[in-house]
Short mmCIF file of C-alpha atoms in Angstrom, two decimals:
data_model
loop_
_atom_site.label_atom_id
_atom_site.label_comp_id
_atom_site.label_asym_id
_atom_site.label_seq_id
_atom_site.Cartn_x
_atom_site.Cartn_y
_atom_site.Cartn_z
CA MET A 1 -17.63 9.81 -18.81
CA SER A 2 -14.04 8.91 -17.97
CA LYS A 3 -12.99 5.27 -17.56
CA VAL A 4 -10.63 3.60 -15.11
CA THR A 5 -8.06 0.80 -15.27
CA ALA A 6 -7.38 -1.10 -12.05
CA VAL A 7 -3.73 -2.16 -11.82
CA ILE A 8 -2.47 -4.91 -9.48
CA SER A 9 1.17 -5.90 -9.01
CA ALA A 10 1.43 -9.27 -7.25
CA PHE A 11 3.87 -11.98 -6.18
CA ASN A 12 2.65 -15.30 -4.78
CA GLU A 13 -0.73 -13.89 -3.77
CA GLU A 14 -3.02 -16.85 -4.52
CA LYS A 15 -4.61 -16.50 -1.06
CA ASN A 16 -5.56 -12.85 -1.58
CA ILE A 17 -5.84 -11.93 -5.23
CA GLU A 18 -9.29 -13.35 -5.97
CA ARG A 19 -10.85 -11.30 -3.16
CA CYS A 20 -9.14 -8.23 -4.61
CA LEU A 21 -10.25 -8.95 -8.18
CA LYS A 22 -13.88 -9.52 -7.15
CA SER A 23 -13.92 -6.03 -5.65
CA LEU A 24 -12.80 -4.56 -8.99
CA ILE A 25 -15.75 -5.65 -11.13
CA PHE A 26 -16.78 -1.99 -11.43
CA ALA A 27 -13.52 -1.11 -13.23
CA ASP A 28 -13.58 -0.75 -17.01
CA GLU A 29 -10.27 -2.60 -17.36
CA ILE A 30 -8.08 -4.72 -15.09
CA VAL A 31 -4.31 -5.11 -15.52
CA VAL A 32 -2.45 -7.68 -13.41
CA VAL A 33 1.35 -7.77 -13.28
CA ASP A 34 2.58 -11.11 -12.01
CA ASN A 35 6.09 -10.73 -10.64
CA SER A 36 7.08 -14.30 -11.60
CA SER A 37 4.90 -15.99 -8.97
CA THR A 38 5.48 -19.66 -8.25
CA ASP A 39 1.89 -20.29 -7.07
CA LYS A 40 -1.52 -19.90 -8.78
CA THR A 41 -1.57 -16.08 -8.78
CA SER A 42 -1.45 -15.80 -12.57
CA GLU A 43 -3.95 -18.64 -13.10
CA ILE A 44 -6.51 -16.96 -10.82
CA ALA A 45 -5.96 -13.54 -12.39
CA LYS A 46 -6.70 -14.88 -15.89
CA LYS A 47 -10.24 -15.74 -14.76
CA TYR A 48 -10.91 -12.00 -14.39
CA THR A 49 -8.83 -10.36 -17.13
CA LYS A 50 -6.92 -11.13 -20.30
CA LYS A 51 -4.39 -8.44 -19.42
CA VAL A 52 -2.00 -10.47 -17.25
CA PHE A 53 1.66 -9.61 -17.73
CA VAL A 54 4.74 -11.26 -16.25
CA GLN A 55 7.95 -9.55 -15.20
CA LYS A 56 10.96 -10.61 -13.17
CA ASN A 57 10.49 -10.27 -9.42
CA ASP A 58 12.74 -7.87 -7.51
CA PRO A 59 11.94 -7.50 -3.77
CA ASN A 60 14.17 -4.43 -3.65
CA LEU A 61 12.01 -2.56 -6.17
CA ILE A 62 8.53 -3.41 -4.91
CA ASP A 63 6.91 -0.06 -5.70
CA LEU A 64 9.00 0.89 -8.73
CA GLN A 65 7.89 -2.33 -10.44
CA LYS A 66 4.30 -1.07 -10.32
CA ASN A 67 5.18 1.50 -12.99
CA PHE A 68 5.31 -1.37 -15.51
CA GLY A 69 1.64 -2.08 -14.87
CA PHE A 70 0.72 1.60 -15.20
CA GLU A 71 2.24 1.59 -18.68
CA LYS A 72 -0.02 -1.30 -19.69
CA ALA A 73 -3.20 0.59 -18.75
CA SER A 74 -5.13 1.90 -21.77
CA LEU A 75 -7.73 4.13 -20.10
CA GLU A 76 -7.67 7.71 -18.81
CA TRP A 77 -7.58 6.95 -15.07
CA ILE A 78 -5.60 4.37 -13.10
CA LEU A 79 -6.54 2.79 -9.77
CA SER A 80 -3.47 1.19 -8.17
CA ILE A 81 -4.25 -1.54 -5.65
CA ASP A 82 -2.30 -4.32 -3.95
CA ALA A 83 -3.41 -7.95 -3.94
CA ASP A 84 -3.98 -7.95 -0.17
CA GLU A 85 -6.39 -5.01 -0.51
CA GLU A 86 -9.93 -4.69 -1.77
CA ILE A 87 -12.15 -1.82 -2.84
CA SER A 88 -15.20 -1.35 -0.61
CA LYS A 89 -18.56 -1.24 -2.39
CA GLU A 90 -18.98 2.34 -1.19
CA LEU A 91 -15.64 3.37 -2.67
CA ALA A 92 -16.49 1.73 -6.00
CA VAL A 93 -19.67 3.84 -6.15
CA GLU A 94 -17.78 7.01 -5.19
CA ILE A 95 -15.14 6.47 -7.87
CA LYS A 96 -17.73 5.86 -10.59
CA LYS A 97 -19.64 9.02 -9.58
CA ILE A 98 -16.48 11.11 -9.77
CA LEU A 99 -15.59 9.80 -13.21
CA GLU A 100 -19.14 10.35 -14.49
CA VAL A 101 -18.88 14.14 -14.17
CA LYS A 102 -17.91 16.30 -17.11
CA PRO A 103 -14.17 16.08 -17.88
CA SER A 104 -13.90 19.87 -17.60
CA SER A 105 -14.77 19.72 -13.89
CA LEU A 106 -11.76 17.43 -13.29
CA ALA A 107 -9.40 19.40 -15.52
CA ASN A 108 -7.16 20.56 -12.67
CA ILE A 109 -7.24 17.32 -10.65
CA ASN A 110 -4.73 14.58 -11.47
CA GLY A 111 -5.03 12.37 -8.40
CA PHE A 112 -7.12 11.35 -5.39
CA TRP A 113 -6.08 10.27 -1.90
CA ILE A 114 -8.13 7.36 -0.54
CA PRO A 115 -8.47 6.48 3.18
CA ARG A 116 -7.53 2.91 4.07
CA LYS A 117 -8.76 0.58 6.80
CA ASN A 118 -5.92 -1.64 8.01
CA PHE A 119 -6.83 -5.02 9.47
CA MET A 120 -4.07 -6.50 11.65
CA PHE A 121 -4.37 -10.01 13.04
CA GLY A 122 -8.10 -9.93 12.33
CA LYS A 123 -8.87 -6.51 13.82
CA TRP A 124 -9.43 -3.10 12.22
CA ILE A 125 -6.83 -0.85 13.83
CA LYS A 126 -8.90 2.31 13.95
CA GLU A 127 -7.84 4.09 17.13
CA ASN A 128 -4.12 4.26 16.40
CA THR A 129 -3.62 7.42 14.32
CA GLY A 130 -0.58 5.85 12.65
CA TRP A 131 -2.82 3.27 10.97
CA TYR A 132 -5.97 5.28 10.29
CA PRO A 133 -7.13 7.01 8.17
CA ASP A 134 -3.86 6.11 6.39
CA TYR A 135 -4.55 8.07 3.18
CA GLN A 136 -3.11 6.47 0.05
CA LEU A 137 -2.59 8.19 -3.31
CA ARG A 138 -4.03 5.50 -5.56
CA LEU A 139 -6.41 7.00 -8.12
CA PHE A 140 -4.69 9.16 -10.72
CA ARG A 141 -4.73 10.27 -14.31
CA LYS A 142 -2.70 8.06 -16.66
CA GLY A 143 0.67 9.62 -17.43
CA LYS A 144 0.53 11.89 -14.38
CA GLY A 145 1.55 9.43 -11.66
CA ARG A 146 4.52 7.14 -11.05
CA TYR A 147 6.78 5.79 -8.34
CA GLU A 148 10.21 7.38 -8.29
CA SER A 149 11.85 6.11 -5.08
CA LYS A 150 13.44 2.72 -4.50
CA ALA A 151 12.39 2.95 -0.84
CA VAL A 152 9.32 0.85 0.01
CA HIS A 153 6.00 2.58 0.71
CA LYS A 154 6.97 6.01 -0.53
CA ASP A 155 4.02 7.94 -1.94
CA LEU A 156 3.24 7.95 -5.62
CA PHE A 157 4.54 11.10 -7.35
CA ILE A 158 1.70 13.04 -8.97
CA GLU A 159 2.02 15.94 -11.37
CA GLY A 160 -0.65 18.49 -10.51
CA GLU A 161 -3.38 18.90 -7.91
CA THR A 162 -4.96 16.19 -5.78
CA GLU A 163 -8.09 15.80 -3.66
CA LYS A 164 -9.37 13.33 -1.05
CA LEU A 165 -12.13 10.74 -1.30
CA ARG A 166 -14.35 9.65 1.62
CA GLU A 167 -14.80 5.89 1.21
CA HIS A 168 -12.23 3.20 1.92
CA ILE A 169 -9.72 0.72 0.63
CA ILE A 170 -9.75 -2.36 2.86
CA HIS A 171 -6.24 -3.64 3.64
CA HIS A 172 -5.87 -7.16 4.99
CA ASN A 173 -2.42 -6.34 6.29
CA TYR A 174 -1.09 -9.09 8.54
CA ASP A 175 -2.80 -12.33 9.56
CA SER A 176 0.07 -13.61 11.71
CA ILE A 177 3.36 -12.63 13.36
CA GLU A 178 5.14 -14.89 10.85
CA GLN A 179 3.70 -12.93 7.93
CA TYR A 180 4.70 -9.64 9.57
CA VAL A 181 8.29 -10.80 10.08
CA LYS A 182 8.60 -12.04 6.49
CA LYS A 183 7.56 -8.64 5.17
CA ILE A 184 9.78 -6.54 7.42
CA LEU A 185 12.77 -8.68 6.44
CA ILE A 186 12.18 -7.25 2.96
CA TYR A 187 11.43 -3.67 4.03
CA ALA A 188 14.20 -3.19 6.64
CA PRO A 189 17.21 -3.41 4.27
CA ASN A 190 15.57 -0.89 1.93
CA GLU A 191 15.01 1.58 4.75
CA ALA A 192 18.56 1.06 6.01
CA GLU A 193 19.87 1.94 2.55
CA GLU A 194 17.65 5.03 2.52
CA TYR A 195 19.15 6.19 5.85
CA LEU A 196 22.65 5.80 4.44
CA ARG A 197 21.80 7.62 1.22
CA ASN A 198 20.52 10.52 3.33
CA GLY A 199 23.80 10.79 5.25
CA TYR A 200 23.08 8.74 8.38
CA ARG A 201 26.15 8.33 10.61
CA PHE A 202 26.39 5.04 12.51
CA SER A 203 25.95 5.17 16.30
CA TYR A 204 25.60 2.33 18.81
CA PHE A 205 23.25 4.56 20.81
CA ASP A 206 20.69 4.11 18.04
CA VAL A 207 20.26 0.42 18.89
CA ILE A 208 18.23 1.74 21.86
CA ARG A 209 17.00 5.05 20.44
CA PHE A 210 15.50 3.71 17.22
CA PRO A 211 13.27 1.00 18.75
CA LEU A 212 12.40 2.99 21.88
CA ASN A 213 11.36 6.07 19.93
CA ASP A 214 9.24 3.94 17.64
CA PHE A 215 7.49 2.16 20.50
CA MET A 216 6.78 5.45 22.32
CA ALA A 217 5.47 7.03 19.13
CA TRP A 218 3.15 4.18 18.15
CA PHE A 219 1.87 3.17 21.59
CA PHE A 220 1.60 6.54 23.34
CA ALA A 221 1.84 9.52 20.98
CA ARG A 222 -0.32 7.84 18.33
CA LYS A 223 -2.57 6.27 20.98
CA GLY A 224 -1.94 2.66 20.04
CA TYR A 225 -2.95 1.72 23.59
CA LYS A 226 -6.57 2.39 22.58
CA ASP A 227 -6.39 -0.70 20.37
CA GLY A 228 -5.67 -2.83 23.42
CA PHE A 229 -3.53 -5.93 23.06
CA HIS A 230 -3.40 -5.53 19.28
CA GLY A 231 -2.03 -2.01 19.71
CA LEU A 232 0.64 -3.23 22.13
CA VAL A 233 1.76 -6.03 19.79
CA LEU A 234 1.93 -3.67 16.82
CA ALA A 235 3.94 -1.08 18.77
CA LEU A 236 6.40 -3.81 19.84
CA MET A 237 6.67 -5.12 16.28
CA GLN A 238 7.31 -1.61 14.95
CA ALA A 239 10.07 -1.24 17.52
CA PHE A 240 11.53 -4.59 16.42
CA TYR A 241 11.37 -3.42 12.81
CA HIS A 242 13.55 -0.41 13.57
CA PHE A 243 15.93 -2.61 15.51
CA LEU A 244 16.35 -4.59 12.28
CA VAL A 245 16.87 -1.35 10.33
CA PHE A 246 19.67 -0.44 12.74
#
């Protein structure tokens, strides 16, 4: 039977991290990387694991900093999860069943995509195809997965084949407009840099094109309107996000 290390990278997550840690009791090992939090994140984490490590926080390297936690894992498989997420009971059972099979049956598989339920402002956004099933590459063999891009929310790079799981990660994404704005003020500069690295040429026309295209994509093409008022607000916020990128 293979074993799994759950790895969390967190910064000032005292409101979320205990919920996350409670959902990880099935894991054989838990590693928490505290990115120099100024709240009780580290104190709470130490109630659930002795493996709490501290590193300097760098908002511009949010995903790349997770690689530090992966290096601290000692078991064969790694489950990467954020502090504002939790593992559903059904997913915990599914993961354990997969790792209970003979190692030879997993010989060619180095990673698993996991569907994620995103809760925005208290509602599961399930109709909008941009937010669901939102597959995330989070379960992978140690030494076979890592983040390679400075850009935020780029997929984990996996060496080898991957498969999909059925059960869900629960993501408590945004509780308020204020929280949303704080996060996009971190993400927008990173995406702007990514555009420039890829040869983007500045145009004033894009101050209209970027936000309008995003709103049309999220609200109409991806059927955000089916989520009602929540879908409208999210489409508008996505448009505002790309205005900030511009």
